[in-house]
Amino acid sequence: MSQSLDRALTLLSGLAREPKTLDQLAEEIGVHKSTVLRLLRTLEAHHFVRREGQRYYRLGSALFDLAQQALEDRDVRRTAQSALAGLNARTGHTVHLASYEDGEVVYIDKFEGRHSVRMYSRIGKRAPLHCTAVGKVLVAAMTPEKQADVVSRIDFFVRTPNTITTPEAYMKELALVADRGYAVDNAEHEDFIHCVAAPVRGPGGVVLAAASVSVPKVLLDYDGLMGLVPELIAAAEEASVHSGWTGNRKGKLE
């Protein structure tokens, strides 16, 4: 990667967190302000960055346009939308659609719940594979060879007292997920949230994504969460039909 490109991408990552001044950005990437200013002017000319007042810079509209185009290019997001919106309307809880990308979960759609407790997640945000229900669904759907490779690369860091922390325990969990057709995050990622997820399939049964329902524990206990599983599976199967699935559950993740 060229040095200028690397610096420009670092600037964009820094601005994704909050608006910053020229001095702050120069300090962050460790170069002179004149170099940062040249990069910012180029990014500004292409609407990737915009100035806010006299001192601050923030992300520009071009990034949001690109993000929207990238999301629209994921057909499963479009085909699953009506089924997942219906699930959200019926349950009142937060519904996610997630896919696998480079060893992580990526949230590609979200339907916000009606309760006041908000999820940390947002469209485009990444999450770990080992402590999320959607991650378990996606890895459980992989071929044995790919699954073994992916699991060998996971850093089983602890998020809560319930987090799975070893490859052996995770592999047992994946076998259970594959057998029953859904996965559970029993407060493994965030200690106040639990979640259930099921696969969204495409032609030939290939798993394209994972759909989930996430609920704060203060609103619903574990038995109540399990009570959402039939509704979730029905919605995931509806989304799968819209995505080209014809009833073969033996497919693997692309």
Coordinates of C-alpha atoms in Angstrom, one line a residue:
M1 CA 0.0 0.0 0.0
S2 CA 1.3 3.5 -0.9
Q3 CA 2.2 5.7 2.0
S4 CA -0.2 8.5 0.9
L5 CA -3.1 6.0 0.6
D6 CA -2.2 4.5 4.0
R7 CA -2.3 7.9 5.6
A8 CA -5.5 8.9 3.9
L9 CA -7.2 5.7 5.2
T10 CA -5.9 6.3 8.7
L11 CA -7.3 9.9 8.5
L12 CA -10.7 8.5 7.6
S13 CA -10.6 5.9 10.3
G14 CA -9.8 8.6 12.8
L15 CA -12.6 10.9 11.7
A16 CA -15.1 7.9 11.9
R17 CA -14.8 8.2 15.7
E18 CA -15.4 11.9 16.0
P19 CA -14.6 15.3 14.2
K20 CA -11.0 16.3 14.7
T21 CA -8.8 19.3 14.1
L22 CA -5.8 19.5 11.8
D23 CA -3.5 19.4 14.8
Q24 CA -5.2 16.3 16.2
L25 CA -5.0 14.5 12.8
A26 CA -1.3 15.4 12.3
E27 CA -0.5 14.0 15.8
E28 CA -2.5 10.9 15.2
I29 CA -0.7 9.9 12.0
G30 CA 2.7 11.4 13.0
V31 CA 3.3 13.7 10.1
H32 CA 3.6 17.5 9.6
K33 CA 0.4 19.5 9.4
S34 CA 1.2 20.5 5.8
T35 CA 1.1 16.8 4.7
V36 CA -2.2 16.2 6.5
L37 CA -3.7 19.4 4.9
R38 CA -2.8 18.2 1.4
L39 CA -4.5 14.9 2.1
L40 CA -7.5 16.6 3.6
R41 CA -7.9 18.9 0.6
T42 CA -7.9 15.9 -1.8
L43 CA -10.4 14.0 0.3
E44 CA -12.5 17.1 0.6
A45 CA -12.5 17.7 -3.1
H46 CA -14.0 14.2 -3.5
H47 CA -16.5 14.7 -0.7
F48 CA -14.9 12.0 1.6
V49 CA -14.2 14.7 4.2
R50 CA -15.9 18.0 4.9
R51 CA -15.0 20.9 7.1
E52 CA -17.1 21.8 10.1
G53 CA -16.7 25.4 11.0
Q54 CA -13.1 26.8 11.0
R55 CA -11.3 24.1 12.8
Y56 CA -12.9 20.7 12.6
Y57 CA -13.0 18.0 9.9
R58 CA -15.5 15.2 9.7
L59 CA -16.5 12.4 7.3
G60 CA -18.2 13.6 4.1
S61 CA -21.2 12.3 2.1
A62 CA -19.2 10.3 -0.4
L63 CA -18.4 7.7 2.2
F64 CA -22.1 7.2 3.1
D65 CA -23.0 6.9 -0.6
L66 CA -20.3 4.2 -1.0
A67 CA -21.5 2.4 2.1
Q68 CA -25.1 2.4 0.9
Q69 CA -24.0 1.1 -2.5
A70 CA -22.0 -1.7 -0.9
L71 CA -24.9 -2.7 1.2
E72 CA -27.4 -2.7 -1.7
D73 CA -25.0 -4.9 -3.5
R74 CA -25.6 -7.6 -0.9
D75 CA -28.7 -9.2 -2.4
V76 CA -29.5 -11.1 0.8
R77 CA -30.1 -7.7 2.6
R78 CA -32.7 -6.8 0.1
T79 CA -34.4 -10.2 -0.2
A80 CA -34.5 -10.7 3.6
Q81 CA -35.8 -7.3 4.5
S82 CA -39.5 -7.9 4.5
A83 CA -39.3 -11.0 6.6
L84 CA -37.0 -9.5 9.2
A85 CA -39.0 -6.3 9.3
G86 CA -42.0 -8.4 10.1
L87 CA -40.2 -10.3 12.8
N88 CA -39.2 -6.9 14.3
A89 CA -42.8 -5.7 14.2
R90 CA -44.2 -8.8 15.8
T91 CA -41.7 -9.2 18.6
G92 CA -40.8 -5.5 19.2
H93 CA -37.2 -6.6 19.7
T94 CA -34.0 -5.7 17.8
V95 CA -33.4 -7.8 14.7
H96 CA -30.0 -8.1 13.0
L97 CA -28.8 -9.5 9.7
A98 CA -25.1 -10.4 9.6
S99 CA -22.6 -12.0 7.2
Y100 CA -19.1 -13.4 7.5
E101 CA -16.2 -11.4 6.3
D102 CA -12.5 -11.9 7.0
G103 CA -12.8 -13.7 10.3
E104 CA -15.5 -11.5 11.8
V105 CA -19.2 -10.9 11.8
V106 CA -20.4 -7.8 9.8
Y107 CA -23.9 -6.4 10.5
I108 CA -25.5 -5.6 7.2
D109 CA -29.0 -4.7 8.4
K110 CA -30.7 -3.8 11.7
F111 CA -34.2 -3.2 12.8
E112 CA -34.3 -1.3 16.1
G113 CA -36.4 -2.7 19.0
R114 CA -39.1 -0.6 20.6
H115 CA -37.6 -0.8 24.1
S116 CA -35.4 2.0 25.5
V117 CA -32.2 -0.1 25.9
R118 CA -30.1 0.3 22.7
M119 CA -27.7 -2.3 21.2
Y120 CA -24.1 -1.4 20.7
S121 CA -24.4 -2.7 17.1
R122 CA -24.9 -0.7 13.9
I123 CA -24.9 -1.5 10.2
G124 CA -21.4 -2.0 9.1
K125 CA -20.0 -2.7 12.5
R126 CA -18.0 -5.9 13.1
A127 CA -18.2 -8.4 15.9
P128 CA -16.4 -11.5 17.1
L129 CA -17.4 -15.0 15.9
H130 CA -17.0 -16.9 19.1
C131 CA -19.4 -14.9 21.4
T132 CA -22.2 -13.9 19.1
A133 CA -25.2 -16.0 18.0
V134 CA -24.9 -14.9 14.4
G135 CA -21.2 -15.7 14.4
K136 CA -21.9 -19.3 15.6
V137 CA -24.5 -19.7 12.9
L138 CA -22.1 -18.5 10.2
V139 CA -19.2 -20.7 11.3
A140 CA -21.4 -23.8 11.9
A141 CA -22.5 -23.6 8.3
M142 CA -18.9 -23.7 6.9
T143 CA -17.4 -26.8 5.4
P144 CA -15.3 -28.8 7.9
E145 CA -12.0 -27.6 6.3
K146 CA -13.0 -23.9 6.3
Q147 CA -14.5 -24.2 9.8
A148 CA -11.3 -25.7 11.2
D149 CA -9.2 -22.9 9.6
V150 CA -11.5 -20.2 10.8
V151 CA -11.6 -21.5 14.4
S152 CA -7.8 -21.9 14.5
R153 CA -7.5 -18.1 13.9
I154 CA -10.0 -17.0 16.5
D155 CA -8.7 -15.1 19.5
F156 CA -11.0 -16.4 22.2
F157 CA -10.9 -13.3 24.3
V158 CA -13.3 -13.0 27.3
R159 CA -16.1 -10.5 27.0
T160 CA -18.3 -11.8 29.9
P161 CA -18.3 -14.7 32.4
N162 CA -20.3 -16.7 29.9
T163 CA -17.9 -16.3 26.9
I164 CA -16.6 -19.5 25.3
T165 CA -12.8 -19.4 25.7
T166 CA -11.4 -22.5 24.0
P167 CA -11.5 -24.0 20.5
E168 CA -12.7 -27.3 21.9
A169 CA -15.7 -25.8 23.6
Y170 CA -16.5 -23.7 20.6
M171 CA -16.4 -26.7 18.2
K172 CA -18.9 -28.5 20.5
E173 CA -21.1 -25.5 20.4
L174 CA -20.9 -25.4 16.6
A175 CA -22.0 -29.0 16.3
L176 CA -25.0 -28.2 18.5
V177 CA -25.9 -25.2 16.4
A178 CA -25.7 -27.3 13.2
D179 CA -27.9 -30.0 14.7
R180 CA -30.7 -27.8 16.1
G181 CA -30.6 -25.1 13.4
Y182 CA -30.2 -22.1 15.6
A183 CA -27.6 -20.5 17.9
V184 CA -27.7 -18.8 21.3
D185 CA -25.6 -16.0 22.7
N186 CA -26.3 -16.4 26.4
A187 CA -25.0 -13.0 27.5
E188 CA -21.6 -14.0 26.0
H189 CA -20.8 -10.8 24.2
E190 CA -22.5 -8.3 26.4
D191 CA -23.5 -9.3 29.9
F192 CA -26.9 -7.5 29.8
I193 CA -28.0 -8.8 26.3
H194 CA -28.9 -12.3 25.1
C195 CA -29.7 -13.3 21.6
V196 CA -30.8 -16.1 19.3
A197 CA -29.9 -16.5 15.6
A198 CA -30.8 -18.7 12.6
P199 CA -29.4 -19.1 9.1
V200 CA -30.7 -17.3 6.0
R201 CA -30.1 -19.6 3.0
G202 CA -30.0 -19.2 -0.7
P203 CA -30.1 -21.5 -3.7
G204 CA -28.9 -25.0 -2.8
G205 CA -29.2 -24.3 0.9
V206 CA -26.1 -22.2 1.0
V207 CA -26.0 -20.0 4.1
L208 CA -25.9 -16.4 3.0
A209 CA -26.3 -14.7 6.3
A210 CA -27.6 -15.1 9.9
A211 CA -30.7 -13.4 11.3
S212 CA -31.0 -12.7 15.0
V213 CA -33.2 -11.4 17.7
S214 CA -31.4 -9.5 20.6
V215 CA -33.1 -8.7 23.9
P216 CA -32.0 -7.1 27.1
K217 CA -32.1 -9.6 29.9
V218 CA -34.1 -7.1 32.1
L219 CA -36.9 -7.4 29.6
L220 CA -36.9 -11.1 28.9
D221 CA -35.4 -14.0 30.8
Y222 CA -33.7 -17.0 29.2
D223 CA -36.9 -19.0 28.9
G224 CA -38.6 -16.1 27.3
L225 CA -35.7 -15.8 24.8
M226 CA -36.1 -19.4 23.9
G227 CA -39.7 -18.8 23.3
L228 CA -38.7 -16.5 20.4
V229 CA -36.9 -19.3 18.6
P230 CA -39.9 -20.6 16.5
E231 CA -40.8 -17.0 15.4
L232 CA -37.1 -16.4 14.5
I233 CA -36.8 -19.7 12.5
A234 CA -40.0 -19.0 10.6
A235 CA -38.8 -15.5 9.7
A236 CA -35.4 -16.8 8.7
E237 CA -37.0 -19.5 6.5
E238 CA -39.3 -16.8 4.9
A239 CA -36.2 -14.7 4.2
S240 CA -34.5 -17.8 2.8
V241 CA -37.3 -18.5 0.4
H242 CA -37.2 -14.9 -0.9
S243 CA -33.4 -15.5 -1.3
G244 CA -33.8 -18.5 -3.5
W245 CA -33.9 -21.4 -1.0
T246 CA -36.1 -24.3 -1.9
G247 CA -35.9 -26.4 1.4
N248 CA -32.5 -28.1 1.4
R249 CA -31.0 -27.6 4.8
K250 CA -27.7 -29.2 3.9
G251 CA -26.0 -26.2 2.3
K252 CA -22.8 -24.6 3.5
L253 CA -21.6 -21.1 3.8
E254 CA -20.3 -19.6 0.6

